[in-house]
């Protein structure tokens, strides 16, 4: 049996990661969208690599639920599904509330400073007009709270939830750009955490995620309804 060259294996892994990051960026910026066939041969040329690492990247995205493979047809970006969107928010709520208790129990001065800093970054993004930055800053605020819990498995699961929400359902997440409601929600959640008031923090976080789910679901339903009746 031929031995695998460690250098070649690393190069192959690096190329697959590069392809994975590249496709994620295209998804996030709507360069490829739900329902679209993925032109992986063109992507390989565009990225300056063979099709093999691109296929490997697509297989991982398929595992995440972002891409599907149809035999003899190729890879497609998964279609938008209302029940999946709502399920993601319900799972996100369970994860964040579960981790919140440990976050407050473990919170120290460094943790307080980290939360204040990430919240300040979020407030700064609200002054601009870059929706993508607001999405990322919103996510980073929630991940910062979760990270302080020390629960790595749950944190990784939460990151994956955000991945699917932002890469697949980003067009239905316009509610996060509503400056006043988001600023107030985040500010109140932060204050409750810093006060070590677990019951109040849980209520605020739960309501915030539930309101997010409602707005995202309504936006997606509207998109689905419009697509069904409007032809151009």
CSV table of C-alpha atoms in Angstrom, one decimal:
chain,number,residue,atom,x,y,z
A,1,UNK,CA,0.0,0.0,0.0
A,2,UNK,CA,1.4,3.4,-1.0
A,3,UNK,CA,2.1,5.8,1.8
A,4,UNK,CA,0.4,9.1,1.9
A,5,UNK,CA,2.8,12.1,1.7
A,6,UNK,CA,2.1,14.3,4.7
A,7,UNK,CA,2.9,17.4,2.7
A,8,UNK,CA,0.5,16.5,-0.1
A,9,UNK,CA,-2.2,15.6,2.4
A,10,UNK,CA,-1.8,19.0,4.1
A,11,UNK,CA,-1.9,20.8,0.7
A,12,UNK,CA,-5.1,18.9,-0.2
A,13,UNK,CA,-6.7,19.9,3.2
A,14,UNK,CA,-5.7,23.5,2.8
A,15,UNK,CA,-7.2,23.6,-0.7
A,16,UNK,CA,-10.5,22.1,0.5
A,17,UNK,CA,-10.6,24.6,3.3
A,18,UNK,CA,-10.0,27.4,0.9
A,19,UNK,CA,-12.8,26.2,-1.3
A,20,UNK,CA,-15.1,25.8,1.7
A,21,UNK,CA,-14.4,29.4,2.8
A,22,UNK,CA,-14.9,30.7,-0.7
A,23,UNK,CA,-18.2,29.0,-1.2
A,24,UNK,CA,-19.4,30.2,2.3
A,25,UNK,CA,-18.5,33.8,1.2
A,26,UNK,CA,-20.5,33.4,-2.0
A,27,UNK,CA,-23.5,32.1,0.0
A,28,UNK,CA,-23.3,34.9,2.5
A,29,UNK,CA,-23.1,37.6,-0.2
A,30,UNK,CA,-25.9,36.0,-2.3
A,31,UNK,CA,-23.6,35.2,-5.2
A,32,UNK,CA,-25.1,31.7,-5.1
A,33,UNK,CA,-28.6,31.4,-3.7
A,34,UNK,CA,-31.2,28.8,-2.5
A,35,UNK,CA,-32.3,26.4,-5.2
A,36,UNK,CA,-29.4,27.3,-7.5
A,37,UNK,CA,-27.2,24.6,-9.1
A,38,UNK,CA,-23.6,25.0,-7.9
A,39,UNK,CA,-21.3,25.4,-10.9
A,40,UNK,CA,-18.4,23.6,-9.2
A,41,UNK,CA,-16.3,23.4,-12.3
A,42,UNK,CA,-16.5,27.1,-12.8
A,43,UNK,CA,-15.8,27.6,-9.1
A,44,UNK,CA,-12.7,25.5,-9.4
A,45,UNK,CA,-11.4,27.6,-12.2
A,46,UNK,CA,-12.3,30.8,-10.4
A,47,UNK,CA,-10.4,29.6,-7.3
A,48,UNK,CA,-7.4,28.4,-9.3
A,49,UNK,CA,-7.7,24.7,-8.2
A,50,UNK,CA,-8.9,21.3,-9.4
A,51,UNK,CA,-12.5,20.2,-8.9
A,52,UNK,CA,-11.5,17.8,-6.2
A,53,UNK,CA,-11.1,20.2,-3.2
A,54,UNK,CA,-14.3,22.0,-4.4
A,55,UNK,CA,-16.2,18.7,-4.3
A,56,UNK,CA,-14.8,18.0,-0.8
A,57,UNK,CA,-16.0,21.5,0.4
A,58,UNK,CA,-19.5,20.8,-1.1
A,59,UNK,CA,-19.6,17.5,0.7
A,60,UNK,CA,-19.0,19.2,4.0
A,61,UNK,CA,-21.7,21.8,3.2
A,62,UNK,CA,-24.0,19.0,2.4
A,63,UNK,CA,-23.3,17.5,5.8
A,64,UNK,CA,-24.3,20.9,7.3
A,65,UNK,CA,-27.6,20.9,5.4
A,66,UNK,CA,-26.7,23.8,3.1
A,67,UNK,CA,-26.2,21.8,-0.1
A,68,UNK,CA,-27.7,18.7,-1.6
A,69,UNK,CA,-26.4,16.3,-4.2
A,70,UNK,CA,-28.7,15.0,-6.9
A,71,UNK,CA,-27.4,11.9,-8.7
A,72,UNK,CA,-26.4,12.6,-12.3
A,73,UNK,CA,-27.4,16.3,-11.9
A,74,UNK,CA,-24.8,17.8,-9.5
A,75,UNK,CA,-24.9,19.9,-6.3
A,76,UNK,CA,-27.7,22.4,-5.5
A,77,UNK,CA,-28.1,25.0,-2.7
A,78,UNK,CA,-30.9,23.7,-0.5
A,79,UNK,CA,-34.2,25.4,-0.8
A,80,UNK,CA,-35.7,27.5,2.0
A,81,UNK,CA,-38.1,25.8,4.3
A,82,UNK,CA,-40.2,27.5,6.9
A,83,UNK,CA,-40.3,24.5,9.3
A,84,UNK,CA,-36.5,24.3,9.2
A,85,UNK,CA,-36.1,28.0,10.0
A,86,UNK,CA,-38.4,27.7,13.0
A,87,UNK,CA,-36.7,24.5,14.1
A,88,UNK,CA,-33.3,26.3,14.0
A,89,UNK,CA,-34.6,29.1,16.2
A,90,UNK,CA,-36.1,26.7,18.7
A,91,UNK,CA,-32.9,24.8,18.9
A,92,UNK,CA,-30.9,28.0,19.2
A,93,UNK,CA,-33.1,29.1,22.1
A,94,UNK,CA,-32.5,25.8,24.0
A,95,UNK,CA,-28.8,26.0,23.5
A,96,UNK,CA,-28.4,29.7,24.5
A,97,UNK,CA,-30.6,29.3,27.6
A,98,UNK,CA,-28.7,26.1,28.7
A,99,UNK,CA,-25.4,27.8,28.4
A,100,UNK,CA,-26.5,31.1,30.1
A,101,UNK,CA,-26.6,29.5,33.6
A,102,UNK,CA,-23.0,28.5,33.4
A,103,UNK,CA,-22.0,31.8,31.8
A,104,UNK,CA,-23.3,33.7,34.8
A,105,UNK,CA,-21.9,31.2,37.3
A,106,UNK,CA,-18.4,31.5,35.8
A,107,UNK,CA,-18.5,35.2,35.0
A,108,UNK,CA,-15.5,37.2,36.2
A,109,UNK,CA,-13.9,40.5,35.5
A,110,UNK,CA,-12.4,39.4,32.2
A,111,UNK,CA,-15.7,38.0,31.1
A,112,UNK,CA,-17.5,41.2,32.0
A,113,UNK,CA,-15.0,43.2,30.0
A,114,UNK,CA,-15.4,40.8,27.0
A,115,UNK,CA,-19.2,41.2,27.0
A,116,UNK,CA,-19.0,45.0,27.3
A,117,UNK,CA,-16.5,45.1,24.4
A,118,UNK,CA,-18.5,42.9,22.0
A,119,UNK,CA,-21.7,44.9,22.9
A,120,UNK,CA,-19.9,48.1,22.1
A,121,UNK,CA,-18.9,46.8,18.8
A,122,UNK,CA,-22.5,45.9,18.0
A,123,UNK,CA,-23.6,49.4,19.0
A,124,UNK,CA,-21.0,50.9,16.6
A,125,UNK,CA,-22.3,48.8,13.7
A,126,UNK,CA,-25.8,50.2,14.3
A,127,UNK,CA,-24.5,53.7,13.4
A,128,UNK,CA,-23.6,52.5,9.9
A,129,UNK,CA,-25.6,51.2,6.9
A,130,UNK,CA,-23.9,47.8,6.4
A,131,UNK,CA,-26.5,45.0,7.1
A,132,UNK,CA,-23.9,42.2,6.8
A,133,UNK,CA,-21.8,43.8,9.6
A,134,UNK,CA,-24.9,44.1,11.8
A,135,UNK,CA,-25.7,40.4,11.3
A,136,UNK,CA,-22.1,39.4,12.3
A,137,UNK,CA,-22.0,41.8,15.3
A,138,UNK,CA,-25.4,40.4,16.5
A,139,UNK,CA,-24.1,36.9,16.2
A,140,UNK,CA,-20.8,37.7,18.0
A,141,UNK,CA,-22.7,39.2,20.9
A,142,UNK,CA,-24.6,35.9,21.4
A,143,UNK,CA,-21.6,33.8,20.8
A,144,UNK,CA,-19.6,35.8,23.4
A,145,UNK,CA,-22.2,35.0,26.0
A,146,UNK,CA,-22.2,31.3,25.1
A,147,UNK,CA,-18.4,31.1,24.9
A,148,UNK,CA,-18.1,32.2,28.6
A,149,UNK,CA,-20.1,29.1,29.6
A,150,UNK,CA,-17.2,26.8,28.9
A,151,UNK,CA,-19.5,24.3,27.1
A,152,UNK,CA,-17.6,23.6,23.9
A,153,UNK,CA,-20.0,21.0,22.4
A,154,UNK,CA,-23.0,23.3,22.8
A,155,UNK,CA,-21.0,26.3,21.6
A,156,UNK,CA,-20.0,24.4,18.4
A,157,UNK,CA,-23.7,23.4,17.9
A,158,UNK,CA,-24.7,27.1,18.3
A,159,UNK,CA,-22.1,28.2,15.7
A,160,UNK,CA,-23.5,25.7,13.3
A,161,UNK,CA,-27.0,27.0,13.8
A,162,UNK,CA,-25.8,30.5,13.1
A,163,UNK,CA,-24.0,29.2,10.0
A,164,UNK,CA,-27.2,27.9,8.5
A,165,UNK,CA,-29.2,30.9,9.5
A,166,UNK,CA,-26.7,33.3,7.9
A,167,UNK,CA,-25.7,31.3,4.9
A,168,UNK,CA,-29.1,30.0,3.9
A,169,UNK,CA,-31.8,32.3,5.5
A,170,UNK,CA,-30.0,35.6,5.6
A,171,UNK,CA,-32.5,37.3,3.4
A,172,UNK,CA,-35.2,36.7,6.0
A,173,UNK,CA,-33.2,38.2,8.9
A,174,UNK,CA,-33.8,41.8,8.2
A,175,UNK,CA,-35.2,42.4,11.6
A,176,UNK,CA,-31.7,42.6,13.2
A,177,UNK,CA,-31.2,45.9,11.5
A,178,UNK,CA,-33.9,47.5,13.5
A,179,UNK,CA,-31.6,49.6,15.6
A,180,UNK,CA,-33.8,50.5,18.5
A,181,UNK,CA,-35.2,47.1,19.4
A,182,UNK,CA,-31.9,45.3,18.9
A,183,UNK,CA,-30.0,47.9,20.9
A,184,UNK,CA,-32.5,47.7,23.8
A,185,UNK,CA,-32.7,43.9,23.8
A,186,UNK,CA,-28.9,43.5,23.8
A,187,UNK,CA,-28.4,46.2,26.4
A,188,UNK,CA,-31.0,44.7,28.8
A,189,UNK,CA,-29.7,41.2,28.4
A,190,UNK,CA,-26.1,42.4,29.1
A,191,UNK,CA,-27.3,44.4,32.2
A,192,UNK,CA,-29.1,41.3,33.6
A,193,UNK,CA,-26.0,39.1,33.0
A,194,UNK,CA,-23.7,41.6,34.7
A,195,UNK,CA,-26.1,41.8,37.6
A,196,UNK,CA,-26.0,38.0,37.8
A,197,UNK,CA,-29.8,38.0,37.7
A,198,UNK,CA,-30.3,34.6,36.0
A,199,UNK,CA,-34.1,34.4,35.9
A,200,UNK,CA,-34.3,37.9,34.4
A,201,UNK,CA,-31.5,37.3,31.9
A,202,UNK,CA,-33.2,34.0,30.8
A,203,UNK,CA,-36.5,35.8,30.3
A,204,UNK,CA,-34.9,38.6,28.3
A,205,UNK,CA,-32.8,36.2,26.2
A,206,UNK,CA,-35.8,33.9,25.6
A,207,UNK,CA,-38.1,36.7,24.5
A,208,UNK,CA,-35.4,38.2,22.3
A,209,UNK,CA,-34.8,34.9,20.4
A,210,UNK,CA,-38.5,34.2,20.2
A,211,UNK,CA,-39.2,37.7,18.7
A,212,UNK,CA,-36.3,37.0,16.2
A,213,UNK,CA,-38.0,33.7,15.2
A,214,UNK,CA,-41.3,35.4,14.7
A,215,UNK,CA,-39.9,38.2,12.5
A,216,UNK,CA,-37.7,35.8,10.5
A,217,UNK,CA,-40.6,33.4,9.9
A,218,UNK,CA,-43.0,36.2,8.8
A,219,UNK,CA,-40.3,37.5,6.4
A,220,UNK,CA,-39.7,34.1,4.9
A,221,UNK,CA,-43.4,33.4,4.6
A,222,UNK,CA,-43.9,36.7,2.8
A,223,UNK,CA,-41.0,35.8,0.4
A,224,UNK,CA,-42.6,32.4,-0.3
A,225,UNK,CA,-46.0,33.9,-0.9
A,226,UNK,CA,-44.7,36.6,-3.2
A,227,UNK,CA,-42.7,34.0,-5.2
A,228,UNK,CA,-45.9,31.9,-5.7
A,229,UNK,CA,-48.0,34.7,-7.1
A,230,UNK,CA,-45.6,37.2,-8.8
A,231,UNK,CA,-44.2,36.4,-12.2
A,232,UNK,CA,-41.7,38.7,-14.0
